[in-house]
Amino acid sequence: MPNRPVLIAPSILAGDFAAFGAECRALEQAGADWIHVDVMDGHFVPNLTFGPQMCAALRPHIRGVMDVHLMIAPVDPYIEAFCKAGADHVTVHLESGPHIHRTLQAIRAQGKKAGLAINPGTGIEAVPNLLDLLDILCVMTVNPGFGGQTYIASQTAKIAALRQMTGPRPILIEIDGGITPATAPVAVRAGADVLVAGSSVFAMGSADRPEVYADNILRLRNAAQSIAV
Ligand code: DX5
Ligand code: ZN
């Protein structure tokens, strides 16, 4: 067993776009710890999803944490809108602009937890300069833009390096992309606290059969917790 709890954050990107409210309720009923909301702009990433209005519409359907992942650039003009839409966590990309320190300050200024996502091709040299502003470090284990991709194994070393870098600070390390019962233990062994999972949570399920989501979440949780640390 890892000596820290592992949280499961299903991504609604893999859900039914015509029924997100029901999907969020079903996921929480199925044991999700956070609901992960993937915002894409068709510019920073080659796909489009939705904006702050959708987050505001989802808010009443999520009792717990709404974990918003912004894959947009520029991001600064939209921080306030996503915070006002009810996000608990706002995660922005290190690659989203030249003034990431200012962006993280803006999230904290709204009273929200600030997250920093790092693409697979990006190094982590900037992270020590940002540690004081961070609540979450999100390691992208796929290139962002789409669900259903394969975990990029080279990112496991990055997870371990960030774990070392954060030391005793209360910063959660979140892993996003390609998480399955096979890859979850690898990420957790390297130091992951939070596993974002789309395809592997939604597989074969639907909002009116939350027991399937519950099985899928349990399988991930068991796999994550099976490791010896
Ligand atoms: C990728 C998104 C992820 C994605 C994960 O751009 O940030 O959150 O939905 O989906 P799976 O688990 O299918 O890789
Ligand atoms: Zn995401």
mmCIF file of C-alpha atoms and ligand atoms in Angstrom:
data_model
loop_
_atom_site.group_PDB
_atom_site.id
_atom_site.type_symbol
_atom_site.label_atom_id
_atom_site.label_comp_id
_atom_site.label_asym_id
_atom_site.label_seq_id
_atom_site.Cartn_x
_atom_site.Cartn_y
_atom_site.Cartn_z
ATOM 1 C CA MET A 1 0.000 0.000 0.000
ATOM 2 C CA PRO A 2 1.289 3.508 -0.755
ATOM 3 C CA ASN A 3 1.661 5.521 2.445
ATOM 4 C CA ARG A 4 -0.663 8.237 1.134
ATOM 5 C CA PRO A 5 -4.222 8.130 -0.205
ATOM 6 C CA VAL A 6 -4.630 7.999 -3.981
ATOM 7 C CA LEU A 7 -7.502 10.013 -5.430
ATOM 8 C CA ILE A 8 -9.388 9.108 -8.617
ATOM 9 C CA ALA A 9 -10.539 11.991 -10.822
ATOM 10 C CA PRO A 10 -12.689 10.813 -13.762
ATOM 11 C CA SER A 11 -12.551 13.081 -16.812
ATOM 12 C CA ILE A 12 -15.976 13.856 -18.262
ATOM 13 C CA LEU A 13 -14.308 14.178 -21.664
ATOM 14 C CA ALA A 14 -15.098 10.470 -22.062
ATOM 15 C CA GLY A 15 -18.728 10.931 -20.997
ATOM 16 C CA ASP A 16 -21.966 11.671 -22.841
ATOM 17 C CA PHE A 17 -21.755 15.299 -23.974
ATOM 18 C CA ALA A 18 -25.567 15.498 -24.018
ATOM 19 C CA ALA A 19 -25.849 14.426 -20.382
ATOM 20 C CA PHE A 20 -22.979 15.883 -18.387
ATOM 21 C CA GLY A 21 -25.113 16.676 -15.331
ATOM 22 C CA ALA A 22 -26.235 13.062 -15.037
ATOM 23 C CA GLU A 23 -22.692 11.855 -15.737
ATOM 24 C CA CYS A 24 -21.270 13.941 -12.863
ATOM 25 C CA ARG A 25 -23.914 12.679 -10.441
ATOM 26 C CA ALA A 26 -23.305 9.082 -11.516
ATOM 27 C CA LEU A 27 -19.532 9.438 -11.149
ATOM 28 C CA GLU A 28 -19.805 10.764 -7.618
ATOM 29 C CA GLN A 29 -22.272 8.015 -6.744
ATOM 30 C CA ALA A 30 -19.698 5.573 -8.147
ATOM 31 C CA GLY A 31 -16.977 6.845 -5.814
ATOM 32 C CA ALA A 32 -15.139 9.509 -7.824
ATOM 33 C CA ASP A 33 -13.018 11.744 -5.588
ATOM 34 C CA TRP A 34 -12.897 14.709 -7.978
ATOM 35 C CA ILE A 35 -14.635 15.479 -11.271
ATOM 36 C CA HIS A 36 -12.033 16.476 -13.893
ATOM 37 C CA VAL A 37 -13.266 18.922 -16.535
ATOM 38 C CA ASP A 38 -11.171 19.249 -19.701
ATOM 39 C CA VAL A 39 -11.461 22.650 -21.365
ATOM 40 C CA MET A 40 -9.970 22.820 -24.894
ATOM 41 C CA ASP A 41 -9.801 25.745 -27.277
ATOM 42 C CA GLY A 42 -8.929 24.302 -30.693
ATOM 43 C CA HIS A 43 -5.767 26.419 -30.635
ATOM 44 C CA PHE A 44 -3.545 25.380 -27.728
ATOM 45 C CA VAL A 45 -4.741 21.828 -28.411
ATOM 46 C CA PRO A 46 -6.275 20.460 -31.620
ATOM 47 C CA ASN A 47 -9.731 19.881 -30.155
ATOM 48 C CA LEU A 48 -12.620 21.968 -28.814
ATOM 49 C CA THR A 49 -14.789 21.196 -25.825
ATOM 50 C CA PHE A 50 -16.516 23.891 -23.796
ATOM 51 C CA GLY A 51 -16.095 27.030 -21.719
ATOM 52 C CA PRO A 52 -17.036 28.616 -18.404
ATOM 53 C CA GLN A 53 -20.786 28.482 -19.064
ATOM 54 C CA MET A 54 -20.605 24.703 -19.141
ATOM 55 C CA CYS A 55 -18.657 24.677 -15.866
ATOM 56 C CA ALA A 56 -21.286 26.902 -14.257
ATOM 57 C CA ALA A 57 -24.020 24.574 -15.527
ATOM 58 C CA LEU A 58 -22.207 21.548 -14.094
ATOM 59 C CA ARG A 59 -21.584 23.111 -10.696
ATOM 60 C CA PRO A 60 -24.971 22.178 -9.157
ATOM 61 C CA HIS A 61 -24.446 18.559 -10.254
ATOM 62 C CA ILE A 62 -21.087 18.191 -8.466
ATOM 63 C CA ARG A 63 -21.161 17.980 -4.671
ATOM 64 C CA GLY A 64 -17.420 17.607 -4.289
ATOM 65 C CA VAL A 65 -14.451 19.010 -6.118
ATOM 66 C CA MET A 66 -14.641 20.400 -9.665
ATOM 67 C CA ASP A 67 -11.100 20.085 -11.032
ATOM 68 C CA VAL A 68 -10.850 22.253 -14.139
ATOM 69 C CA HIS A 69 -7.991 21.636 -16.595
ATOM 70 C CA LEU A 70 -7.555 24.554 -18.974
ATOM 71 C CA MET A 71 -5.917 23.608 -22.253
ATOM 72 C CA ILE A 72 -6.253 27.102 -23.650
ATOM 73 C CA ALA A 73 -3.959 29.952 -24.678
ATOM 74 C CA PRO A 74 -4.018 32.730 -23.872
ATOM 75 C CA VAL A 75 -5.380 31.677 -20.511
ATOM 76 C CA ASP A 76 -5.163 34.832 -18.384
ATOM 77 C CA PRO A 77 -8.284 36.520 -19.833
ATOM 78 C CA TYR A 78 -10.423 33.527 -18.757
ATOM 79 C CA ILE A 79 -9.165 32.751 -15.234
ATOM 80 C CA GLU A 80 -11.755 34.875 -13.484
ATOM 81 C CA ALA A 81 -14.629 33.424 -15.522
ATOM 82 C CA PHE A 82 -13.723 29.824 -14.664
ATOM 83 C CA CYS A 83 -13.283 30.707 -10.991
ATOM 84 C CA LYS A 84 -16.675 32.436 -10.938
ATOM 85 C CA ALA A 85 -18.173 29.403 -12.703
ATOM 86 C CA GLY A 86 -17.427 27.404 -9.560
ATOM 87 C CA ALA A 87 -14.150 25.641 -10.249
ATOM 88 C CA ASP A 88 -12.427 24.508 -7.047
ATOM 89 C CA HIS A 89 -9.131 23.863 -8.798
ATOM 90 C CA VAL A 90 -7.904 25.660 -11.888
ATOM 91 C CA THR A 91 -4.993 24.014 -13.666
ATOM 92 C CA VAL A 92 -3.167 25.888 -16.414
ATOM 93 C CA HIS A 93 -0.359 24.813 -18.711
ATOM 94 C CA LEU A 94 3.252 25.810 -18.231
ATOM 95 C CA GLU A 95 3.290 26.198 -22.023
ATOM 96 C CA SER A 96 0.243 28.467 -22.173
ATOM 97 C CA GLY A 97 2.073 31.769 -22.012
ATOM 98 C CA PRO A 98 5.185 33.665 -20.962
ATOM 99 C CA HIS A 99 3.869 34.829 -17.576
ATOM 100 C CA ILE A 100 2.847 31.639 -15.854
ATOM 101 C CA HIS A 101 3.801 33.026 -12.435
ATOM 102 C CA ARG A 102 1.254 35.816 -12.895
ATOM 103 C CA THR A 103 -1.370 33.313 -14.062
ATOM 104 C CA LEU A 104 -0.945 31.203 -10.925
ATOM 105 C CA GLN A 105 -1.127 34.332 -8.760
ATOM 106 C CA ALA A 106 -4.412 35.224 -10.457
ATOM 107 C CA ILE A 107 -5.919 31.832 -9.579
ATOM 108 C CA ARG A 108 -4.857 32.096 -5.941
ATOM 109 C CA ALA A 109 -6.201 35.670 -5.834
ATOM 110 C CA GLN A 110 -9.640 34.249 -6.636
ATOM 111 C CA GLY A 111 -9.354 31.942 -3.620
ATOM 112 C CA LYS A 112 -8.984 28.794 -5.730
ATOM 113 C CA LYS A 113 -6.374 26.057 -5.723
ATOM 114 C CA ALA A 114 -3.817 26.535 -8.467
ATOM 115 C CA GLY A 115 -2.527 23.740 -10.676
ATOM 116 C CA LEU A 116 0.289 23.622 -13.212
ATOM 117 C CA ALA A 117 0.116 21.095 -16.061
ATOM 118 C CA ILE A 118 3.266 20.096 -17.939
ATOM 119 C CA ASN A 119 3.234 18.569 -21.430
ATOM 120 C CA PRO A 120 5.246 15.427 -22.179
ATOM 121 C CA GLY A 121 7.799 17.358 -24.236
ATOM 122 C CA THR A 122 8.387 20.068 -21.627
ATOM 123 C CA GLY A 123 11.082 20.023 -18.953
ATOM 124 C CA ILE A 124 10.582 20.873 -15.297
ATOM 125 C CA GLU A 125 13.343 23.457 -14.779
ATOM 126 C CA ALA A 126 10.762 26.209 -14.219
ATOM 127 C CA VAL A 127 8.966 24.393 -11.414
ATOM 128 C CA PRO A 128 11.236 25.454 -8.486
ATOM 129 C CA ASN A 129 10.409 29.088 -9.323
ATOM 130 C CA LEU A 130 6.693 28.335 -9.019
ATOM 131 C CA LEU A 131 6.476 25.995 -6.023
ATOM 132 C CA ASP A 132 5.209 28.652 -3.628
ATOM 133 C CA LEU A 133 2.208 29.270 -5.871
ATOM 134 C CA LEU A 134 1.221 25.667 -6.484
ATOM 135 C CA ASP A 135 -1.359 23.347 -4.984
ATOM 136 C CA ILE A 136 -1.302 20.783 -7.805
ATOM 137 C CA LEU A 137 1.300 19.650 -10.322
ATOM 138 C CA CYS A 138 -0.289 17.838 -13.255
ATOM 139 C CA VAL A 139 1.993 15.607 -15.287
ATOM 140 C CA MET A 140 0.571 15.046 -18.769
ATOM 141 C CA THR A 141 1.246 11.440 -19.674
ATOM 142 C CA VAL A 142 -0.274 11.946 -23.142
ATOM 143 C CA ASN A 143 -0.146 14.928 -25.460
ATOM 144 C CA PRO A 144 -3.246 16.888 -24.464
ATOM 145 C CA GLY A 145 -6.231 17.157 -26.772
ATOM 146 C CA PHE A 146 -7.869 13.757 -26.820
ATOM 147 C CA GLY A 147 -8.920 10.955 -24.536
ATOM 148 C CA GLY A 148 -8.074 7.324 -25.193
ATOM 149 C CA GLN A 149 -4.352 7.736 -25.859
ATOM 150 C CA THR A 150 -1.529 5.555 -24.543
ATOM 151 C CA TYR A 151 0.464 6.442 -21.405
ATOM 152 C CA ILE A 152 3.889 7.816 -22.405
ATOM 153 C CA ALA A 153 6.321 5.794 -20.325
ATOM 154 C CA SER A 154 9.092 8.410 -20.353
ATOM 155 C CA GLN A 155 6.924 10.605 -18.120
ATOM 156 C CA THR A 156 7.258 8.252 -15.157
ATOM 157 C CA ALA A 157 10.722 9.666 -14.441
ATOM 158 C CA LYS A 158 9.244 13.168 -14.497
ATOM 159 C CA ILE A 159 6.687 12.182 -11.865
ATOM 160 C CA ALA A 160 9.494 10.886 -9.644
ATOM 161 C CA ALA A 161 11.597 14.011 -10.160
ATOM 162 C CA LEU A 162 8.670 16.275 -9.254
ATOM 163 C CA ARG A 163 7.938 14.192 -6.155
ATOM 164 C CA GLN A 164 11.506 14.849 -5.028
ATOM 165 C CA MET A 165 11.256 18.520 -5.906
ATOM 166 C CA THR A 166 8.040 19.114 -3.945
ATOM 167 C CA GLY A 167 9.446 17.408 -0.827
ATOM 168 C CA PRO A 168 7.221 17.954 2.204
ATOM 169 C CA ARG A 169 5.167 20.752 0.605
ATOM 170 C CA PRO A 170 1.402 20.123 0.434
ATOM 171 C CA ILE A 171 1.405 19.891 -3.366
ATOM 172 C CA LEU A 172 -0.582 17.079 -4.968
ATOM 173 C CA ILE A 173 0.884 15.368 -8.021
ATOM 174 C CA GLU A 174 -1.841 14.621 -10.545
ATOM 175 C CA ILE A 175 -1.330 12.368 -13.567
ATOM 176 C CA ASP A 176 -3.405 12.873 -16.696
ATOM 177 C CA GLY A 177 -3.639 10.564 -19.680
ATOM 178 C CA GLY A 178 -3.660 6.853 -20.435
ATOM 179 C CA ILE A 179 -4.364 5.764 -16.868
ATOM 180 C CA THR A 180 -5.609 2.165 -16.645
ATOM 181 C CA PRO A 181 -5.278 -0.563 -14.011
ATOM 182 C CA ALA A 182 -1.959 -1.406 -15.734
ATOM 183 C CA THR A 183 -0.448 2.093 -15.679
ATOM 184 C CA ALA A 184 -1.936 3.355 -12.404
ATOM 185 C CA PRO A 185 0.531 1.430 -10.194
ATOM 186 C CA VAL A 186 3.466 2.705 -12.265
ATOM 187 C CA ALA A 187 2.399 6.315 -11.743
ATOM 188 C CA VAL A 188 1.637 5.827 -8.057
ATOM 189 C CA ARG A 189 4.932 4.090 -7.406
ATOM 190 C CA ALA A 190 6.687 7.104 -8.953
ATOM 191 C CA GLY A 191 4.788 9.480 -6.671
ATOM 192 C CA ALA A 192 1.311 10.236 -8.043
ATOM 193 C CA ASP A 193 -1.423 11.360 -5.635
ATOM 194 C CA VAL A 194 -4.282 11.897 -8.096
ATOM 195 C CA LEU A 195 -5.122 9.809 -11.161
ATOM 196 C CA VAL A 196 -7.196 11.431 -13.902
ATOM 197 C CA ALA A 197 -8.939 8.768 -15.958
ATOM 198 C CA GLY A 198 -11.375 9.091 -18.837
ATOM 199 C CA SER A 199 -11.672 5.994 -21.009
ATOM 200 C CA SER A 200 -10.917 3.490 -18.264
ATOM 201 C CA VAL A 201 -13.674 4.879 -15.987
ATOM 202 C CA PHE A 202 -16.356 5.219 -18.671
ATOM 203 C CA ALA A 203 -15.636 1.876 -20.397
ATOM 204 C CA MET A 204 -18.887 -0.030 -20.979
ATOM 205 C CA GLY A 205 -20.816 2.261 -18.614
ATOM 206 C CA SER A 206 -23.445 4.988 -18.793
ATOM 207 C CA ALA A 207 -25.018 7.445 -16.365
ATOM 208 C CA ASP A 208 -27.979 5.141 -15.790
ATOM 209 C CA ARG A 209 -25.636 2.277 -14.857
ATOM 210 C CA PRO A 210 -23.325 3.892 -12.286
ATOM 211 C CA GLU A 211 -22.434 0.434 -10.972
ATOM 212 C CA VAL A 212 -20.233 -0.016 -14.067
ATOM 213 C CA TYR A 213 -18.427 3.236 -13.285
ATOM 214 C CA ALA A 214 -18.097 2.064 -9.674
ATOM 215 C CA ASP A 215 -16.469 -1.205 -10.797
ATOM 216 C CA ASN A 216 -14.082 0.646 -13.082
ATOM 217 C CA ILE A 217 -13.127 3.133 -10.360
ATOM 218 C CA LEU A 218 -12.621 0.329 -7.853
ATOM 219 C CA ARG A 219 -10.391 -1.538 -10.287
ATOM 220 C CA LEU A 220 -8.219 1.575 -10.665
ATOM 221 C CA ARG A 221 -8.158 2.206 -6.931
ATOM 222 C CA ASN A 222 -7.202 -1.374 -6.143
ATOM 223 C CA ALA A 223 -4.477 -1.363 -8.773
ATOM 224 C CA ALA A 224 -3.117 1.938 -7.464
ATOM 225 C CA GLN A 225 -3.128 0.746 -3.885
ATOM 226 C CA SER A 226 -1.667 -2.661 -4.592
ATOM 227 C CA ILE A 227 1.861 -1.333 -4.783
ATOM 228 C CA ALA A 228 4.377 -1.544 -1.995
ATOM 229 C CA VAL A 229 6.076 1.789 -1.241
HETATM 230 C C1 DX5 B 1 -6.265 14.881 -22.405
HETATM 231 C C2 DX5 B 1 -7.105 15.216 -21.203
HETATM 232 C C3 DX5 B 1 -7.339 14.064 -20.298
HETATM 233 C C4 DX5 B 1 -8.076 12.931 -20.940
HETATM 234 C C5 DX5 B 1 -7.768 11.649 -20.253
HETATM 235 O O1 DX5 B 1 -6.072 16.002 -23.166
HETATM 236 O O2 DX5 B 1 -6.501 16.240 -20.437
HETATM 237 O O3 DX5 B 1 -7.946 14.461 -19.088
HETATM 238 O O4 DX5 B 1 -9.436 13.118 -20.964
HETATM 239 O O5 DX5 B 1 -8.413 10.626 -20.942
HETATM 240 P P1 DX5 B 1 -7.892 9.144 -20.950
HETATM 241 O O6 DX5 B 1 -7.973 8.636 -19.540
HETATM 242 O O7 DX5 B 1 -8.816 8.444 -21.875
HETATM 243 O O8 DX5 B 1 -6.478 9.173 -21.435
HETATM 244 ZN ZN ZN B 2 -7.231 16.686 -18.319
#
